[in-house]
Every structure is written in C-alpha cells, then in structure tokens.
Coordinates of C-alpha atoms in Angstrom, one line a residue:
M1 CA 22.0 -18.7 28.3
N2 CA 23.7 -19.7 31.4
V3 CA 22.1 -18.5 33.9
H4 CA 24.5 -20.7 36.4
N5 CA 27.7 -19.3 35.3
L6 CA 26.2 -15.5 35.4
L7 CA 25.4 -16.1 39.1
F8 CA 27.9 -18.1 39.8
P9 CA 30.7 -17.7 37.9
P10 CA 33.3 -20.4 38.1
M11 CA 36.6 -20.2 40.1
A12 CA 38.6 -19.7 37.5
Q13 CA 37.1 -17.2 36.6
M14 CA 37.6 -15.2 39.5
H15 CA 40.0 -12.4 39.8
P16 CA 43.0 -13.8 42.0
D17 CA 43.7 -10.9 44.0
V18 CA 40.6 -10.6 45.7
G19 CA 41.4 -7.4 48.0
S20 CA 42.2 -5.4 44.5
T21 CA 40.8 -3.0 43.2
S22 CA 40.3 -4.7 40.0
S23 CA 37.7 -7.7 41.9
I24 CA 35.5 -5.3 43.4
R25 CA 35.0 -3.6 40.2
I26 CA 34.7 -7.6 38.1
H27 CA 32.2 -7.9 41.1
L28 CA 29.8 -5.1 40.7
H29 CA 29.7 -6.3 36.7
Y30 CA 28.9 -10.0 38.1
L31 CA 25.8 -7.3 40.9
R32 CA 25.3 -6.2 37.4
N33 CA 24.4 -8.8 35.9
L34 CA 23.0 -10.5 38.7
R35 CA 19.4 -8.0 39.0
S36 CA 19.3 -7.8 35.0
V37 CA 18.4 -11.9 35.4
I38 CA 16.8 -11.3 37.8
G39 CA 14.5 -9.2 36.2
V40 CA 14.4 -11.2 33.1
T41 CA 13.9 -14.8 35.3
F42 CA 11.2 -12.8 37.4
A43 CA 8.8 -11.2 34.0
L44 CA 9.3 -14.9 32.9
N45 CA 7.8 -16.3 35.2
L46 CA 4.4 -14.0 34.9
I47 CA 4.6 -14.5 30.7
C48 CA 3.9 -18.0 32.2
C49 CA 1.9 -17.9 35.3
A50 CA -0.4 -15.1 32.8
A51 CA -0.2 -17.6 29.9
A52 CA -1.0 -20.2 32.4
Q53 CA -4.1 -18.5 34.0
G54 CA -5.2 -17.3 31.2
A55 CA -5.0 -20.1 28.1
P56 CA -7.9 -22.2 27.4
P57 CA -8.0 -25.7 26.0
A58 CA -7.2 -26.3 22.5
V59 CA -6.8 -28.8 20.2
K60 CA -5.9 -29.0 17.1
Y61 CA -6.5 -32.6 16.2
L62 CA -7.5 -36.2 18.0
F63 CA -5.7 -39.2 17.5
P64 CA -7.3 -41.4 17.2
A65 CA -10.4 -40.4 15.8
G66 CA -12.3 -42.5 16.8
A67 CA -13.5 -45.9 18.3
Q68 CA -15.8 -48.7 17.9
R69 CA -19.1 -49.1 19.8
G70 CA -18.8 -50.8 23.2
V71 CA -15.1 -50.3 23.6
T72 CA -12.7 -47.7 25.8
T73 CA -10.0 -46.5 23.9
E74 CA -7.0 -44.7 24.6
I75 CA -6.7 -41.6 22.6
T76 CA -4.6 -38.6 22.0
A77 CA -5.1 -35.0 21.9
N78 CA -2.7 -32.3 20.1
G79 CA -2.4 -29.2 21.5
D80 CA -1.6 -26.4 23.4
F81 CA -2.9 -27.4 27.3
S82 CA -1.7 -24.8 29.5
N83 CA -4.2 -26.2 32.3
W84 CA -3.7 -30.2 33.1
P85 CA -6.0 -32.1 33.1
P86 CA -9.0 -30.0 31.7
K87 CA -13.0 -31.3 31.6
T88 CA -14.6 -33.4 28.9
W89 CA -17.7 -32.5 27.0
A90 CA -19.7 -34.4 24.5
S91 CA -22.0 -34.4 21.9
H92 CA -23.8 -37.2 22.8
P93 CA -24.3 -39.1 26.0
G94 CA -23.5 -42.0 25.1
V95 CA -19.7 -41.1 24.9
H96 CA -17.6 -40.6 27.9
V97 CA -14.1 -38.9 28.7
S98 CA -12.0 -39.1 31.3
C99 CA -7.6 -37.3 31.5
G100 CA -5.2 -39.3 32.2
Q101 CA -2.3 -38.3 33.7
E102 CA 0.1 -37.7 30.8
K103 CA -0.7 -34.5 29.1
G104 CA -3.1 -34.8 26.1
K105 CA -3.6 -38.4 27.3
L106 CA -7.2 -39.5 27.3
S107 CA -9.9 -42.4 27.5
F108 CA -12.6 -42.5 25.2
T109 CA -15.6 -45.5 26.5
V110 CA -18.5 -45.4 24.1
E111 CA -21.7 -47.5 24.9
P112 CA -22.6 -49.8 23.2
N113 CA -25.9 -47.9 21.8
T114 CA -24.9 -44.9 20.9
G115 CA -25.5 -44.1 17.9
A116 CA -22.5 -44.8 14.9
G117 CA -21.5 -41.7 13.1
V118 CA -19.4 -38.1 13.8
H119 CA -20.0 -36.7 16.7
F120 CA -18.6 -33.8 19.0
I121 CA -16.1 -33.4 22.1
R122 CA -15.0 -30.3 24.1
L123 CA -11.9 -30.5 26.4
Y124 CA -12.8 -27.3 29.5
D125 CA -11.5 -25.3 32.0
D126 CA -12.3 -21.8 34.1
E127 CA -10.6 -19.5 30.9
G128 CA -12.9 -21.2 28.4
A129 CA -13.2 -24.8 26.0
S130 CA -11.3 -25.8 22.8
K131 CA -13.1 -26.0 20.0
P132 CA -15.5 -29.0 19.2
M133 CA -13.2 -31.3 17.4
P134 CA -15.6 -34.6 15.4
F135 CA -15.2 -38.2 17.0
V136 CA -16.7 -40.5 14.6
V137 CA -18.4 -43.5 16.8
G138 CA -17.9 -47.0 14.0
N139 CA -19.5 -51.2 14.7
L140 CA -16.4 -52.9 13.4
P141 CA -12.7 -53.4 15.7
E142 CA -10.6 -51.0 15.6
V143 CA -6.5 -51.2 15.4
V144 CA -3.9 -47.5 14.9
E145 CA -1.8 -48.2 12.8
K146 CA 2.2 -49.3 12.8
S147 CA 5.1 -47.7 11.9
S148 CA 7.2 -48.8 8.7
N149 CA 4.5 -50.1 6.5
D150 CA 5.0 -47.3 4.4
S151 CA 6.2 -50.0 1.1
P152 CA 4.9 -53.9 -0.4
D153 CA 7.4 -55.2 1.9
K154 CA 6.5 -54.1 5.0
A155 CA 2.8 -53.6 4.5
E156 CA 0.8 -54.0 8.5
A157 CA -0.7 -57.9 8.7
L158 CA -4.2 -57.7 9.7
S159 CA -5.4 -60.0 11.9
S160 CA -9.3 -59.1 10.5
S161 CA -10.4 -58.5 6.7
M162 CA -13.2 -56.5 9.1
V163 CA -11.5 -53.1 10.9
T164 CA -11.1 -49.9 10.4
V165 CA -7.4 -48.7 11.2
S166 CA -6.7 -45.4 12.9
G167 CA -3.9 -43.7 10.4
R168 CA -1.6 -40.9 10.0
L169 CA 0.7 -40.2 6.8
E170 CA 3.8 -38.5 9.4
K171 CA 5.8 -37.0 6.7
R172 CA 5.6 -36.0 3.0
D173 CA 5.9 -39.3 0.4
D174 CA 4.7 -41.5 3.2
V175 CA 2.6 -43.9 1.9
D176 CA 0.5 -46.3 4.2
V177 CA 0.5 -50.6 3.3
Y178 CA -1.7 -53.0 4.5
S179 CA -2.1 -56.7 4.0
V180 CA -5.1 -58.5 3.9
E181 CA -6.1 -62.4 3.3
L182 CA -9.2 -63.0 0.8
I183 CA -10.8 -66.3 -0.3
E184 CA -11.5 -67.1 -4.3
S185 CA -14.7 -64.2 -5.0
Q186 CA -15.0 -62.3 -1.9
T187 CA -15.6 -58.9 -2.4
L188 CA -13.3 -56.1 -0.3
V189 CA -14.4 -52.4 0.4
A190 CA -11.9 -49.9 1.3
S191 CA -13.4 -46.7 2.9
V192 CA -11.2 -43.7 3.6
L193 CA -12.8 -40.9 6.0
A194 CA -10.3 -38.3 6.3
N195 CA -11.0 -34.1 4.6
E196 CA -14.2 -35.1 4.5
K197 CA -15.1 -35.4 8.3
L198 CA -12.0 -35.0 10.3
A199 CA -11.0 -32.0 7.9
S200 CA -7.9 -33.6 7.5
P201 CA -6.1 -31.3 5.6
M202 CA -5.4 -34.7 2.6
D203 CA -6.2 -35.6 -1.3
G204 CA -6.3 -38.8 -0.6
V205 CA -5.5 -42.0 -3.0
L206 CA -6.2 -45.4 -2.6
Q207 CA -5.8 -48.5 -4.2
I208 CA -5.0 -52.6 -4.2
L209 CA -2.5 -54.2 -4.9
T210 CA -0.8 -58.0 -5.1
A211 CA 1.3 -59.6 -2.9
G212 CA 3.9 -58.2 -4.8
G213 CA 3.4 -54.8 -4.9
S214 CA 1.6 -54.2 -8.6
V215 CA -1.1 -52.1 -8.7
L216 CA -4.8 -54.2 -9.7
A217 CA -7.0 -51.3 -8.8
Q218 CA -6.9 -47.1 -8.0
H219 CA -9.7 -44.8 -6.2
D220 CA -9.1 -40.9 -6.0
D221 CA -12.6 -38.9 -5.2
W222 CA -15.8 -40.3 -3.6
H223 CA -16.6 -38.8 -1.3
G224 CA -15.2 -35.8 -1.6
L225 CA -12.1 -35.3 -1.5
D226 CA -11.7 -39.3 0.6
P227 CA -11.5 -42.4 -2.0
Q228 CA -13.1 -46.0 -1.8
L229 CA -12.3 -48.8 -3.8
V230 CA -14.8 -51.8 -4.1
F231 CA -12.7 -55.1 -5.4
T232 CA -13.7 -58.3 -6.0
A233 CA -10.5 -61.0 -5.3
P234 CA -9.8 -63.9 -8.7
S235 CA -8.0 -66.1 -5.9
A236 CA -7.2 -66.8 -3.1
G237 CA -4.4 -64.7 -1.5
K238 CA -2.8 -61.8 0.1
Y239 CA -3.7 -58.9 -1.4
L240 CA -2.9 -55.2 0.1
V241 CA -4.0 -52.5 0.9
R242 CA -2.5 -48.8 -0.3
I243 CA -2.8 -45.6 1.0
F244 CA -1.1 -42.3 0.1
A245 CA -2.7 -38.3 -0.3
F246 CA -1.9 -35.0 -2.4
P247 CA -2.5 -32.0 -0.7
A248 CA -6.5 -30.7 -0.4
Q249 CA -5.4 -27.7 -0.7
P250 CA -2.1 -28.0 -3.9
D251 CA 0.8 -26.5 -3.7
S252 CA 3.5 -25.3 -5.8
R253 CA 5.4 -28.4 -4.7
I254 CA 4.7 -32.4 -7.3
G255 CA 5.0 -35.0 -4.9
L256 CA 3.3 -36.7 -1.8
A257 CA 2.2 -34.7 1.1
G258 CA 2.4 -35.3 4.6
G259 CA 2.2 -34.2 8.6
D260 CA 1.0 -34.9 12.1
A261 CA -2.7 -33.7 11.6
F262 CA -2.9 -36.2 8.2
L263 CA -4.9 -37.9 9.7
Y264 CA -7.1 -40.2 7.5
R265 CA -9.9 -43.8 9.5
L266 CA -9.6 -46.4 6.1
T267 CA -12.2 -49.0 6.9
I268 CA -11.6 -52.3 5.5
T269 CA -14.3 -54.9 5.1
T270 CA -15.4 -58.2 3.4
G271 CA -18.6 -57.8 5.7
S272 CA -21.8 -55.9 4.6
F273 CA -21.6 -51.8 3.4
I274 CA -23.7 -49.5 3.1
D275 CA -23.6 -47.7 0.0
F276 CA -27.4 -45.6 -0.1
P277 CA -30.3 -46.2 1.3
W278 CA -33.8 -46.6 -1.4
P279 CA -35.6 -44.6 -1.4
L280 CA -33.3 -41.7 0.0
A281 CA -35.8 -40.2 2.5
V282 CA -38.9 -41.0 4.7
K283 CA -41.5 -39.1 6.0
Q284 CA -41.6 -38.0 9.7
Q285 CA -43.7 -40.8 12.1
E286 CA -44.8 -43.0 9.0
T287 CA -43.8 -46.6 8.8
T288 CA -41.3 -47.1 5.4
D289 CA -40.2 -49.9 4.3
V290 CA -36.3 -49.4 2.9
K291 CA -33.9 -51.0 1.0
L292 CA -30.2 -51.1 1.7
I293 CA -28.1 -51.1 -0.9
G294 CA -24.5 -52.1 -1.2
W295 CA -22.3 -55.0 -1.1
N296 CA -22.3 -57.9 1.6
L297 CA -25.4 -57.6 2.4
A298 CA -28.1 -60.3 3.7
D299 CA -31.3 -60.3 4.7
P300 CA -32.5 -59.4 7.5
I301 CA -29.9 -56.3 7.2
H302 CA -31.3 -55.9 3.5
R303 CA -34.1 -55.0 4.5
Q304 CA -35.9 -52.5 6.9
T305 CA -38.9 -51.4 7.7
V306 CA -38.0 -48.2 9.4
T307 CA -40.5 -45.7 12.0
A308 CA -38.7 -42.5 12.0
A309 CA -39.4 -39.9 15.1
G310 CA -36.8 -37.3 13.4
H311 CA -34.4 -36.1 12.3
P312 CA -31.0 -38.1 10.3
F313 CA -32.4 -41.2 11.3
V314 CA -29.2 -43.6 11.6
I315 CA -29.3 -47.3 10.2
D316 CA -27.2 -49.1 12.9
G317 CA -26.5 -53.1 13.2
D318 CA -23.2 -55.0 14.6
Q319 CA -20.4 -54.6 11.6
L320 CA -22.3 -52.8 9.4
A321 CA -20.3 -50.2 7.3
G322 CA -21.1 -47.5 5.1
Q323 CA -23.5 -45.2 4.6
L324 CA -26.0 -44.8 8.0
L325 CA -28.1 -42.5 7.8
L326 CA -31.9 -41.8 6.4
A327 CA -32.8 -38.2 5.9
V328 CA -36.3 -37.3 7.2
E329 CA -39.1 -34.9 6.1
P330 CA -42.5 -33.5 7.7
H331 CA -44.0 -33.9 4.0
A332 CA -44.3 -36.9 1.2
C333 CA -41.3 -38.5 -0.2
P334 CA -41.9 -40.3 -3.0
I335 CA -40.1 -42.4 -5.5
E336 CA -38.5 -41.7 -8.5
V337 CA -40.1 -44.4 -10.8
E338 CA -39.4 -44.4 -14.7
P339 CA -41.5 -43.7 -16.9
N340 CA -40.9 -39.9 -16.2
N341 CA -39.4 -37.7 -18.7
I342 CA -40.2 -34.2 -20.8
S343 CA -43.5 -36.0 -22.7
E344 CA -44.4 -38.6 -19.9
P345 CA -43.6 -36.6 -16.7
Q346 CA -44.5 -37.9 -13.4
A347 CA -46.9 -35.7 -11.7
L348 CA -44.8 -33.9 -8.4
E349 CA -47.3 -32.2 -5.4
L350 CA -45.3 -29.6 -3.2
P351 CA -43.9 -29.8 -0.7
A352 CA -42.0 -33.3 -1.7
T353 CA -38.5 -34.8 -0.9
I354 CA -37.3 -37.1 -4.4
S355 CA -36.3 -40.1 -4.0
G356 CA -34.3 -40.4 -7.6
R357 CA -31.6 -42.3 -9.6
L358 CA -31.1 -41.3 -13.7
Q359 CA -30.8 -45.8 -14.2
T360 CA -28.9 -45.0 -17.8
L361 CA -27.3 -43.4 -20.9
S362 CA -28.3 -39.4 -21.1
D363 CA -31.3 -40.0 -18.2
N364 CA -33.6 -37.4 -17.6
D365 CA -36.1 -37.5 -14.5
V366 CA -38.6 -34.9 -15.7
F367 CA -41.2 -34.4 -12.4
R368 CA -44.7 -31.7 -13.4
F369 CA -45.9 -29.8 -9.8
K370 CA -48.5 -26.6 -9.9
A371 CA -46.9 -23.2 -9.0
K372 CA -49.5 -19.5 -9.3
R373 CA -48.0 -16.5 -10.0
G374 CA -46.2 -15.0 -8.0
E375 CA -44.8 -18.3 -5.9
T376 CA -41.2 -18.8 -5.0
V377 CA -40.1 -22.2 -5.5
L378 CA -37.6 -24.0 -3.7
F379 CA -34.7 -27.0 -5.1
Q380 CA -31.8 -28.1 -3.5
L381 CA -30.5 -31.3 -4.5
D382 CA -28.4 -34.0 -2.8
G383 CA -25.8 -36.3 -4.7
R384 CA -22.6 -35.3 -4.8
D385 CA -22.4 -34.5 -0.5
L386 CA -24.2 -38.4 -0.4
G387 CA -21.7 -39.6 -2.0
S388 CA -23.3 -40.4 -5.5
P389 CA -20.9 -39.8 -8.5
L390 CA -23.9 -37.4 -10.3
D391 CA -22.9 -34.2 -11.2
A392 CA -26.9 -32.5 -11.3
V393 CA -28.3 -30.4 -13.4
L394 CA -31.3 -29.2 -12.5
E395 CA -33.6 -27.1 -14.8
V396 CA -37.1 -25.6 -14.6
T397 CA -39.1 -25.0 -17.8
D398 CA -43.3 -24.8 -18.9
S399 CA -45.7 -27.4 -19.8
S400 CA -44.0 -26.7 -23.3
G401 CA -40.8 -27.0 -22.1
K402 CA -39.4 -24.1 -22.2
S403 CA -37.2 -23.5 -20.4
L404 CA -36.8 -21.4 -18.0
V405 CA -34.0 -21.4 -15.9
R406 CA -31.0 -24.2 -15.2
T407 CA -28.2 -24.6 -13.2
D408 CA -25.5 -26.1 -12.2
D409 CA -23.5 -25.0 -9.1
S410 CA -23.8 -23.5 -6.3
N411 CA -21.8 -20.7 -3.9
K412 CA -21.4 -23.3 -1.1
R413 CA -22.3 -27.0 -2.3
R414 CA -21.5 -29.6 -4.5
D415 CA -25.5 -30.1 -5.4
P416 CA -27.7 -26.9 -7.6
E417 CA -29.5 -25.9 -5.5
L418 CA -32.4 -22.7 -7.2
S419 CA -35.0 -20.5 -6.5
W420 CA -37.1 -19.6 -8.5
K421 CA -40.5 -17.4 -9.1
A422 CA -43.1 -18.6 -11.5
P423 CA -44.5 -15.9 -14.3
E424 CA -48.1 -16.9 -14.2
D425 CA -50.3 -19.5 -12.9
G426 CA -49.8 -23.3 -14.2
D427 CA -48.1 -26.0 -14.7
Y428 CA -44.7 -26.2 -14.7
Q429 CA -41.9 -29.0 -15.2
V430 CA -38.2 -29.6 -13.0
A431 CA -35.8 -32.4 -15.4
V432 CA -33.1 -33.7 -12.9
S433 CA -29.3 -34.4 -15.0
D434 CA -26.2 -35.2 -15.1
L435 CA -23.8 -32.4 -16.5
H436 CA -21.8 -35.4 -18.7
G437 CA -24.9 -37.3 -19.8
R438 CA -23.3 -40.2 -17.2
G439 CA -25.5 -42.9 -15.7
G440 CA -26.5 -46.1 -12.9
E441 CA -27.9 -47.6 -11.1
R442 CA -25.0 -45.6 -8.4
F443 CA -26.0 -41.8 -9.7
Y444 CA -29.0 -40.5 -7.3
Y445 CA -29.7 -37.3 -5.7
R446 CA -32.5 -36.9 -3.1
L447 CA -34.4 -34.1 -4.4
R448 CA -36.4 -31.8 -2.4
A449 CA -38.8 -29.3 -4.1
A450 CA -41.4 -26.6 -1.9
M451 CA -43.1 -23.3 -1.5
A452 CA -40.6 -20.9 0.1
Q453 CA -41.8 -19.9 3.2
P454 CA -41.1 -17.1 5.5
D455 CA -38.7 -18.2 7.3
F456 CA -35.1 -17.4 9.6
R457 CA -32.0 -18.6 10.8
A458 CA -30.7 -18.4 13.4
K459 CA -26.1 -18.2 13.3
S460 CA -23.8 -17.6 16.5
P461 CA -21.0 -16.4 14.7
E462 CA -18.7 -17.8 17.9
H463 CA -18.6 -21.1 19.3
A464 CA -17.7 -19.5 22.2
F465 CA -17.6 -16.4 24.5
V466 CA -16.2 -15.4 27.3
G467 CA -16.6 -13.0 30.0
S468 CA -15.4 -11.7 34.2
V469 CA -17.4 -12.2 37.2
G470 CA -19.4 -8.9 37.5
K471 CA -18.7 -7.6 33.5
P472 CA -22.0 -7.8 31.4
L473 CA -20.4 -9.7 28.2
E474 CA -22.1 -8.9 24.9
V475 CA -23.0 -12.0 23.0
T476 CA -23.2 -11.7 19.1
L477 CA -26.3 -13.7 16.9
D478 CA -27.3 -13.1 13.6
L479 CA -30.3 -13.4 12.3
D480 CA -31.3 -14.8 8.6
R481 CA -35.0 -13.6 7.6
Q482 CA -35.7 -15.5 4.7
H483 CA -39.0 -14.9 2.2
G484 CA -40.1 -11.5 3.3
F485 CA -39.9 -12.7 7.1
D486 CA -40.8 -9.6 9.3
Q487 CA -41.9 -11.0 12.7
E488 CA -41.0 -9.8 15.8
I489 CA -38.0 -12.4 17.0
V490 CA -37.3 -12.5 21.0
I491 CA -33.9 -13.8 21.4
R492 CA -33.0 -15.9 24.5
A493 CA -30.0 -17.7 26.1
E494 CA -31.3 -21.0 27.6
G495 CA -29.4 -23.8 30.1
L496 CA -27.6 -21.4 32.4
P497 CA -26.9 -22.4 36.1
D498 CA -29.3 -19.5 38.5
T499 CA -25.6 -17.6 39.1
I500 CA -26.4 -15.6 35.1
T501 CA -28.4 -14.0 34.6
A502 CA -29.8 -13.1 30.5
E503 CA -31.7 -10.1 29.3
P504 CA -34.0 -12.0 26.4
A505 CA -33.2 -9.2 23.4
T506 CA -35.5 -8.2 20.5
S507 CA -34.3 -8.4 16.8
A508 CA -37.3 -6.3 15.3
S509 CA -38.5 -6.6 11.7
S510 CA -36.8 -3.5 10.4
G511 CA -33.2 -1.7 11.5
E512 CA -30.2 -2.0 13.1
T513 CA -31.8 -5.5 14.8
A514 CA -32.7 -6.9 11.8
K515 CA -30.3 -9.2 11.1
K516 CA -27.8 -8.3 14.0
V517 CA -29.1 -8.7 17.9
K518 CA -26.3 -9.0 21.1
L519 CA -27.7 -10.6 23.9
K520 CA -26.6 -9.7 27.5
L521 CA -26.1 -11.5 30.0
T522 CA -24.0 -11.7 33.7
A523 CA -23.1 -13.7 35.7
T524 CA -22.1 -13.5 40.2
A525 CA -19.6 -16.6 39.8
A526 CA -17.5 -17.9 37.8
Y527 CA -19.1 -20.6 36.0
S528 CA -18.2 -22.6 32.6
G529 CA -20.5 -25.5 30.0
P530 CA -23.0 -25.2 27.8
F531 CA -25.6 -23.5 26.7
R532 CA -27.7 -22.5 23.6
I533 CA -29.0 -19.8 22.3
V534 CA -32.7 -19.5 20.9
A535 CA -34.8 -17.4 18.8
S536 CA -38.7 -17.8 18.6
T537 CA -40.9 -15.9 17.4
S538 CA -44.8 -15.6 19.1
G539 CA -48.6 -16.1 17.6
P540 CA -50.3 -19.4 16.2
E541 CA -47.5 -20.9 13.9
S542 CA -44.8 -19.1 16.1
L543 CA -41.2 -20.5 15.1
H544 CA -38.3 -21.8 17.8
R545 CA -34.9 -21.9 15.9
A546 CA -32.0 -23.3 18.5
A547 CA -28.3 -21.0 16.2
A548 CA -26.6 -23.1 15.5
F549 CA -22.8 -22.3 15.1
N550 CA -21.0 -24.2 11.5
I551 CA -18.5 -26.1 13.1
S552 CA -17.5 -26.9 8.8
D553 CA -19.9 -26.4 5.1
D554 CA -22.0 -30.4 6.2
A555 CA -21.5 -29.9 10.9
E556 CA -22.9 -27.6 12.8
I557 CA -23.3 -27.6 17.1
T558 CA -26.3 -26.1 18.8
D559 CA -24.4 -26.5 22.0
L560 CA -22.6 -23.0 22.6
W561 CA -20.1 -22.9 25.6
I562 CA -19.9 -19.3 27.3
T563 CA -16.8 -18.8 30.7
F564 CA -17.1 -16.2 32.7
K565 CA -14.3 -16.3 34.9
A566 CA -13.8 -14.7 38.3
E567 CA -11.9 -11.9 39.3
K568 CA -8.5 -11.8 39.6
T569 CA -7.0 -10.5 42.9
E570 CA -3.4 -8.9 43.7

C-alpha cells in the first residue's frame, strides 16, 4: 500500500471540475482514507513502541562462537534487539564484551590468563536478559571461514597447520574445504566442536582428502555427534580437510543439511592435542602426577604435577588443544590395575572414583567392595561423555559372581548409572565391560562409586525472571530430595542490590513446599542484573546448594537473572 498516494493522490487522478458535486464526493472519499490511514499508522506506531520498550535482547547464536585468549575478536550476535545497544555480562571475569554501533556487532576481549573452555555471555537491558550463550576460549590462533570453499578446487588455504576455524554450513548441501601443507610422517588432528557444546543442529562428518579430492580418512561421531580425525601424512604435500553435515534431528529428506545456525569450530593442528588425562580424576588438594595422552605431546606438556583446589581443573598451555578438563573429587581417586577380573577383583574402599581402561578385547574390569544390608550404593560411569568410544555395561554381582543387577544405559545420559541396595552384609563386586566386547587404549572410563547419602538438589526452571517495581515477584524453585532427605531447607536470594528485598522461604520436609517453593521479591527501583538463589540447611552438617538452571544436558549455570521494570507513566 502506497500511503503517499492515499494521502496525496496524483493530480491526474483528481476530478477536473473541482467545484462539482462529484468532486466533493471524491474529496470526502480521500478524507475517509486519510482518517483510516492515520488510524492504522497510529496503531502501528503504538505496536512498534510497545515492542521496542517491552522486548529484552534475544540471541539465537554467536558467530564466531569463540576466540583465542589474549586477543580481541569481532563477533556477530544473531537475534532480536529492540533496544540497541544493550549491556553485556560474561560468566568469566576474563571475558570482556562491548557492543558496537551496528546492531548485532560485539567486541570480545579475552584476557591472556583466562582458562580455556566454554564460558557464557548474556546481553541485557531494562526489559530483561537473553539466554546464556556458550562462548569458547581457545589457545590456538583463530580464523573465520571464507565463502566459496565448497569443493576441492576451491579449498581455502590455511596459513598455519595450528589453527581453529570458525565456520558455517550456510545452506542445504553445503560443504566446506580447507587445505593445509604437511610434511612426511606429520600427524594432524582435526576436531570439530558444534552440536556438543554449541547446540549447533548438525551431525557433522570430517574427511581428509588428497589434493585431487580422493578420500583418505573419514569420521563422524567422536564427542557425541561431533567428529574428530587423526591422520599421519604418508608423504609431504597439500592435504584437504572437508566438513559437511546431516541434521542432528533426522528428517524425511535424504541429503546434506545446512542453515544460518549450522555453526562449527574446527581445530586443525599438528601441535600438542590432548585426548585424555591420566588419571581422569584427582583428589582435591592432593598433589598428583598426571600423564597427558594424545598426539604430538612432549615433555613437559606430556607429564604435569597437579594440585587441584576446585572442580573442574583446567589443564592449560600455549597452543595446547583438546581435552583440557580434569575431574576433582573430595575422596580417593585410585587407578585400575591389572589383573582385576572375576577371579582377582581389585579391592575398592568406598567412596572412590576410579580411572580405568578396557585395554583388550572382551576385557572385564572387576572391583570388590563391602556393603551392609540396606545400604544403597550409587555408581556413575563417564565414558562417552568424555570422548571414549566405550559403550559401557555396569554389573553388580555377589562374591560368587552371581549377577544381581546389570545396566548399559541411563535415562538422561549416554553412559550408565546405577542405584543398588545391598540385600545383606557382605562382599560384592562391580564390573565394567563393553557391550560389544571391544577394547583398547582409548576405551577409558571414570567410575564414581559411593554410598548414597541423604541430599538434595536445587533447580531453577527459568534462567531469568521479570517483575515490576512495587509489585511482588514470585520466583519458583524446584527441590529434588534424594535418598530420604527430610530436613527443612531455607531458600535465600544473594547478590541483590539494597533496592530489592527478598523474604526467605522455607521448604518443609513434607507437604506442598517439600519439592517446590516460592521466593517472593519486591523492588523499590528498576534493576536488571545477575543474582543467585541459595538453598541451605542448618545443623552441624549443613548443606549449601546454589540453584542451577540447565542450559543443556551437560551444562548448567547458577548465575540467574532478575529484572524489575519501572512503572510506565501515561
């Protein structure tokens, strides 16, 4: 609709006899149109103003989704931004984010001592905050994929064989190809981060090609749906790394997938790459010699002495890539030692977290432990979640080897976990095996075994809450009481300004508030910022838990967000 023509019709359309009755009718018609258009325009303006005032920043994804530490990087945030520029927040104090003049443009500066790994950022304003978005800090130089690199003859040449590429499969059937120069017998590691940590909707595939386009190696699932390849060059020359994807959620179409959100980070390196640390867990505040297993590793990187204060511990170093996290536990962390089979089980004193490997085909690691009648023992195994190809089976037997319970899956994880109650006092055994009888150095696992203790977890169903100044805001908290936990729990809000009051709430041991409780907050002034909800018990063995919001299956955040908006004046 051309509003100008409705308001001011071309002279050729005006009736030639401006003084005639028909002319008056025509002008009345235009006046009615004018009134209609003004009304529509006014309504549209009201809608636009309401949208501008009432919509907090909404981020769909960041591109690139990471940066090298010690470097400032320009990032594009894709989403909806009614009020630009918003303010910024990062989960790590070493990550600084600022907004550019152009909508969606951000500048990330990562301090040199910032730990490598996944951190989270938010954009916020007086209306609220965006969902926490993952942002990866790495050690290698970073480049952004150039367009038109979708075939071997158009491969994008990388200036270094130690780099992280931020790329995107922009459309259906898209393929990205990169070229790198290798010398004879040089080992190249190509590893993708996409679906697993960035929630990219892609099931990626990696290939190594000759310069002419012949496939030399291929891999699809290494860390979940994300691929990784290790390739040793048979001769000096140019090699190609090709990446494409299928949809992470299969559909009826048979073909390669792509789209704006199909983002990936492709690490290509002939330098040091950690596959996994050994052991996979260390005791808190205890000095432990850790061996790093991977490719192109040499001393002193190959071996490190670790004294970990908190969980998790980041194994770091310049130009170091790969698995950088080491679990830290408050109890003993023994290493599996052969032989430890059904006839010679390895003794285990609970609680403990064991680092083990199924080193041969059909290997079966067996550990002996004591339990009293009625005691519940919790077993949690991590293998696939760490990048191991192990499809683990957990089985508890009595001292004679009779099977009492067996599982190879859990409801929410790719690795098994088990809650088992001892039928009587005695010695029992827990065995770890592979469902398909496979084994080898990479078939590693971390098994946590401990007696169940009454405990609870606090979960927030929302990452952010919005209210109005002067009006009470109720924030709901879910409490998961485990193994007979029946203590009273007090809920408090922390990290709020003086303008916000939060009445402590109590979760009784039974009744309506046992598993769900509401915290009431009231503000006297507008505010938008982070805060925490803390659930704690009293007594000599008090428990203190910060409420967590689950960003994904393997990531959670305890920095929640609250916004109190000022009352709008007429």
